[in-house]
Amino acid sequence: MKKITIAIDGHSSCGKSTMAKDLARKVGYIYVDTGAMYRSVTLYALRHGLFNQDGSIRREDLRAAMPDIKISFQLNAETGRPDTYLNGERVEDQIRSLEVSNHVSPIATVDFVRSAMVAQQQQMGKDKGVVMDGRDIGTVVFPDAELKIFVTASAEVRAQRRFDELKQKGMPADYADILKNVVERDYIDSHREVSPLRKAEDALELDNSHMTIDEQNQWLMEQFERATAE
């Protein structure tokens, strides 16, 4: 069976990372969570005071810091899924906080941040056999990917999923704040000048608002089997 590149794009909190991780584990592919990469840059910026009081980014300070920001993924033996590391520190939980969620979209619009992340992502996937999810994988990072998926769900469903995820981890969560964040991120992601979120012309669309995880995984596996058989 030939190895292919799988690009999974979509809105925030639509479950694309869960789908991508499960598929990668089942078929033995490398999984790369590009959203976690931008969240890691955001966490670094928050920790190092690279936001002004009005929420704007200290761009030149961030540009100077980019060579010091090293992001990697290591397999978690307990979960069987990769965890995100920032400069050698496991930050898988910290990058999912609402504070990071509220700041990540502006970071992701910065041209030199995106250039750095895209270069890393393309390097990770140069040998194929990779599942990558994000906002611009099928349109910018891997426009020639053999299988492109665009995942969406209603804002209310996505906010509830993020709320449940945070509560399960014992982290503070307010549904109204999360819904507001989801709607704002949708707008910013879709309207930014650099690599806006959009469905690639040859991508298959999946609205998983009313699907179980098992149903999503079964659908994705069918698309994978079809793509690798061609």
Short mmCIF file of C-alpha atoms in Angstrom, two decimals:
data_model
loop_
_atom_site.label_atom_id
_atom_site.label_comp_id
_atom_site.label_asym_id
_atom_site.label_seq_id
_atom_site.Cartn_x
_atom_site.Cartn_y
_atom_site.Cartn_z
CA MET A 1 0.00 0.00 0.00
CA LYS A 2 1.47 3.35 -1.06
CA LYS A 3 2.15 6.05 1.53
CA ILE A 4 0.25 9.28 1.12
CA THR A 5 -0.04 12.71 2.72
CA ILE A 6 -3.29 13.41 4.55
CA ALA A 7 -4.33 17.04 5.13
CA ILE A 8 -7.16 17.68 7.58
CA ASP A 9 -8.32 21.30 7.86
CA GLY A 10 -11.25 22.87 9.64
CA HIS A 11 -12.59 25.21 12.27
CA SER A 12 -11.37 25.27 15.88
CA SER A 13 -12.74 22.60 18.25
CA CYS A 14 -14.39 20.56 15.48
CA GLY A 15 -12.60 17.36 16.51
CA LYS A 16 -10.17 17.21 13.60
CA SER A 17 -7.18 16.57 15.88
CA THR A 18 -8.90 13.60 17.51
CA MET A 19 -9.74 12.17 14.11
CA ALA A 20 -6.24 12.74 12.79
CA LYS A 21 -4.56 11.20 15.84
CA ASP A 22 -6.77 8.10 15.74
CA LEU A 23 -6.21 7.57 12.02
CA ALA A 24 -2.44 8.02 12.32
CA ARG A 25 -2.27 5.47 15.12
CA LYS A 26 -4.37 2.93 13.21
CA VAL A 27 -2.43 3.15 9.94
CA GLY A 28 1.04 3.73 11.43
CA TYR A 29 1.49 7.27 10.10
CA ILE A 30 3.21 10.23 11.75
CA TYR A 31 0.74 12.74 13.22
CA VAL A 32 1.47 16.47 13.37
CA ASP A 33 -0.88 18.85 15.21
CA THR A 34 -0.11 22.19 13.56
CA GLY A 35 -2.60 24.00 15.78
CA ALA A 36 -0.55 22.90 18.79
CA MET A 37 2.49 24.49 17.17
CA TYR A 38 0.79 27.90 16.96
CA ARG A 39 -0.56 27.44 20.47
CA SER A 40 2.98 26.74 21.68
CA VAL A 41 4.26 29.95 20.11
CA THR A 42 1.36 31.74 21.82
CA LEU A 43 2.20 30.20 25.20
CA TYR A 44 5.83 31.30 24.78
CA ALA A 45 4.67 34.83 23.92
CA LEU A 46 2.40 34.96 26.97
CA ARG A 47 5.13 33.70 29.28
CA HIS A 48 7.68 36.19 27.95
CA GLY A 49 5.48 39.28 27.92
CA LEU A 50 5.29 39.58 24.14
CA PHE A 51 1.73 40.97 24.21
CA ASN A 52 0.96 44.61 24.93
CA GLN A 53 -1.75 45.52 27.43
CA ASP A 54 -4.24 46.06 24.61
CA GLY A 55 -3.63 42.50 23.36
CA SER A 56 -1.51 43.51 20.38
CA ILE A 57 1.72 41.63 19.69
CA ARG A 58 5.18 43.04 20.18
CA ARG A 59 6.10 41.90 16.68
CA GLU A 60 9.79 42.73 16.60
CA ASP A 61 10.38 41.12 20.00
CA LEU A 62 8.54 38.03 18.82
CA ARG A 63 10.52 37.98 15.57
CA ALA A 64 13.77 38.10 17.57
CA ALA A 65 12.54 35.25 19.79
CA MET A 66 11.50 32.86 17.00
CA PRO A 67 14.92 31.10 16.78
CA ASP A 68 14.55 30.25 20.49
CA ILE A 69 11.15 28.60 20.06
CA LYS A 70 11.59 24.86 19.49
CA ILE A 71 8.46 22.74 19.13
CA SER A 72 8.47 18.95 19.03
CA PHE A 73 6.13 16.01 19.52
CA GLN A 74 6.80 12.93 21.65
CA LEU A 75 4.64 9.83 21.85
CA ASN A 76 2.84 9.42 25.18
CA ALA A 77 3.11 5.75 26.13
CA GLU A 78 -0.05 5.90 28.25
CA THR A 79 -2.37 7.52 25.70
CA GLY A 80 -0.66 6.21 22.57
CA ARG A 81 -0.82 9.75 21.17
CA PRO A 82 1.85 12.42 20.72
CA ASP A 83 2.22 15.22 23.27
CA THR A 84 3.43 18.71 22.43
CA TYR A 85 6.75 19.98 23.83
CA LEU A 86 7.97 23.57 23.93
CA ASN A 87 11.74 23.82 24.35
CA GLY A 88 11.78 20.37 25.93
CA GLU A 89 8.86 21.01 28.31
CA ARG A 90 5.59 19.09 27.94
CA VAL A 91 2.92 21.75 27.42
CA GLU A 92 0.04 19.63 26.10
CA ASP A 93 -2.37 20.83 28.81
CA GLN A 94 -1.17 24.45 29.11
CA ILE A 95 -1.67 25.17 25.41
CA ARG A 96 -5.35 24.14 25.63
CA SER A 97 -6.23 26.83 28.20
CA LEU A 98 -8.75 29.56 27.37
CA GLU A 99 -6.02 32.20 27.80
CA VAL A 100 -4.01 30.62 24.99
CA SER A 101 -7.19 30.17 22.92
CA ASN A 102 -7.93 33.88 23.27
CA HIS A 103 -4.48 34.87 21.96
CA VAL A 104 -3.62 32.22 19.36
CA SER A 105 -5.48 33.63 16.34
CA PRO A 106 -3.53 36.95 16.34
CA ILE A 107 -0.26 34.99 16.64
CA ALA A 108 -1.31 32.78 13.72
CA THR A 109 -1.81 35.84 11.50
CA VAL A 110 1.82 36.97 11.86
CA ASP A 111 3.58 36.32 8.55
CA PHE A 112 7.01 35.35 9.94
CA VAL A 113 5.42 32.99 12.47
CA ARG A 114 3.46 31.21 9.73
CA SER A 115 6.52 31.02 7.47
CA ALA A 116 8.55 29.39 10.25
CA MET A 117 5.81 26.92 11.14
CA VAL A 118 5.02 25.99 7.51
CA ALA A 119 8.70 25.30 6.83
CA GLN A 120 8.82 22.97 9.86
CA GLN A 121 5.60 21.25 8.82
CA GLN A 122 6.76 20.66 5.25
CA GLN A 123 10.00 19.17 6.57
CA MET A 124 8.04 16.82 8.85
CA GLY A 125 5.94 15.57 5.93
CA LYS A 126 8.51 15.39 3.13
CA ASP A 127 8.61 11.56 3.17
CA LYS A 128 4.79 11.15 3.17
CA GLY A 129 3.12 8.73 5.58
CA VAL A 130 1.91 11.74 7.57
CA VAL A 131 -1.42 12.98 8.90
CA MET A 132 -1.42 16.72 9.52
CA ASP A 133 -4.27 18.90 10.73
CA GLY A 134 -4.67 22.65 10.93
CA ARG A 135 -6.13 25.58 9.01
CA ASP A 136 -4.07 25.71 5.81
CA ILE A 137 -2.64 22.22 5.32
CA GLY A 138 -4.52 21.39 2.12
CA THR A 139 -4.21 24.91 0.70
CA VAL A 140 -0.68 26.03 1.67
CA VAL A 141 1.42 23.40 3.45
CA PHE A 142 0.58 20.39 1.25
CA PRO A 143 -1.50 21.56 -1.74
CA ASP A 144 -0.63 18.26 -3.48
CA ALA A 145 -1.81 16.02 -0.63
CA GLU A 146 -3.50 12.87 -1.92
CA LEU A 147 -6.30 13.09 0.68
CA LYS A 148 -7.75 16.40 1.87
CA ILE A 149 -10.51 16.66 4.45
CA PHE A 150 -12.32 19.81 5.61
CA VAL A 151 -14.08 19.36 8.94
CA THR A 152 -16.77 21.63 10.34
CA ALA A 153 -19.52 21.70 12.98
CA SER A 154 -21.83 24.32 14.44
CA ALA A 155 -20.24 26.90 16.77
CA GLU A 156 -22.49 25.77 19.62
CA VAL A 157 -21.47 22.13 19.27
CA ARG A 158 -17.79 23.07 19.11
CA ALA A 159 -18.07 25.29 22.19
CA GLN A 160 -19.72 22.48 24.14
CA ARG A 161 -16.95 20.08 23.13
CA ARG A 162 -14.24 22.50 24.29
CA PHE A 163 -16.19 23.12 27.54
CA ASP A 164 -16.44 19.37 28.22
CA GLU A 165 -12.75 18.88 27.43
CA LEU A 166 -11.64 21.58 29.87
CA LYS A 167 -13.95 20.36 32.64
CA GLN A 168 -12.69 16.80 32.16
CA LYS A 169 -9.14 18.06 32.68
CA GLY A 170 -10.18 19.97 35.80
CA MET A 171 -9.52 23.33 34.15
CA PRO A 172 -11.77 26.39 34.57
CA ALA A 173 -14.41 26.71 31.86
CA ASP A 174 -17.34 29.02 31.10
CA TYR A 175 -19.53 28.02 28.15
CA ALA A 176 -20.46 31.60 27.19
CA ASP A 177 -16.81 32.68 27.12
CA ILE A 178 -15.85 29.63 25.08
CA LEU A 179 -18.64 30.18 22.54
CA LYS A 180 -17.56 33.82 22.16
CA ASN A 181 -13.98 32.65 21.60
CA VAL A 182 -15.05 30.08 18.99
CA VAL A 183 -17.04 32.66 17.00
CA GLU A 184 -14.23 35.23 17.17
CA ARG A 185 -11.62 32.68 16.09
CA ASP A 186 -13.77 31.60 13.15
CA TYR A 187 -13.90 35.20 11.93
CA ILE A 188 -10.19 35.89 12.44
CA ASP A 189 -9.11 32.58 10.89
CA SER A 190 -11.31 33.10 7.83
CA HIS A 191 -10.43 36.77 7.27
CA ARG A 192 -6.68 36.95 7.95
CA GLU A 193 -4.48 38.08 5.08
CA VAL A 194 -1.94 35.26 5.42
CA SER A 195 -3.22 31.72 4.71
CA PRO A 196 -6.88 32.24 5.65
CA LEU A 197 -8.97 29.23 6.61
CA ARG A 198 -10.78 27.95 3.54
CA LYS A 199 -11.75 24.63 2.04
CA ALA A 200 -9.45 23.42 -0.72
CA GLU A 201 -11.28 22.87 -4.00
CA ASP A 202 -10.47 19.16 -3.97
CA ALA A 203 -11.17 18.58 -0.25
CA LEU A 204 -13.93 16.32 1.05
CA GLU A 205 -16.17 18.15 3.55
CA LEU A 206 -17.35 16.54 6.77
CA ASP A 207 -19.90 18.18 9.08
CA ASN A 208 -19.58 16.15 12.27
CA SER A 209 -22.04 18.17 14.41
CA HIS A 210 -24.15 15.08 15.06
CA MET A 211 -21.62 12.27 14.60
CA THR A 212 -19.99 10.13 17.25
CA ILE A 213 -16.22 9.76 17.33
CA ASP A 214 -16.58 6.17 16.11
CA GLU A 215 -18.70 7.32 13.16
CA GLN A 216 -16.14 9.99 12.26
CA ASN A 217 -13.28 7.51 12.46
CA GLN A 218 -15.10 4.99 10.29
CA TRP A 219 -15.83 7.64 7.65
CA LEU A 220 -12.22 8.82 7.64
CA MET A 221 -10.87 5.27 7.37
CA GLU A 222 -13.08 4.68 4.33
CA GLN A 223 -11.63 7.80 2.67
CA PHE A 224 -8.10 6.67 3.52
CA GLU A 225 -8.63 3.21 2.06
CA ARG A 226 -10.08 4.71 -1.10
CA ALA A 227 -7.17 7.17 -1.49
CA THR A 228 -4.45 4.56 -0.93
CA ALA A 229 -6.07 2.09 -3.33
CA GLU A 230 -6.07 4.51 -6.24
#
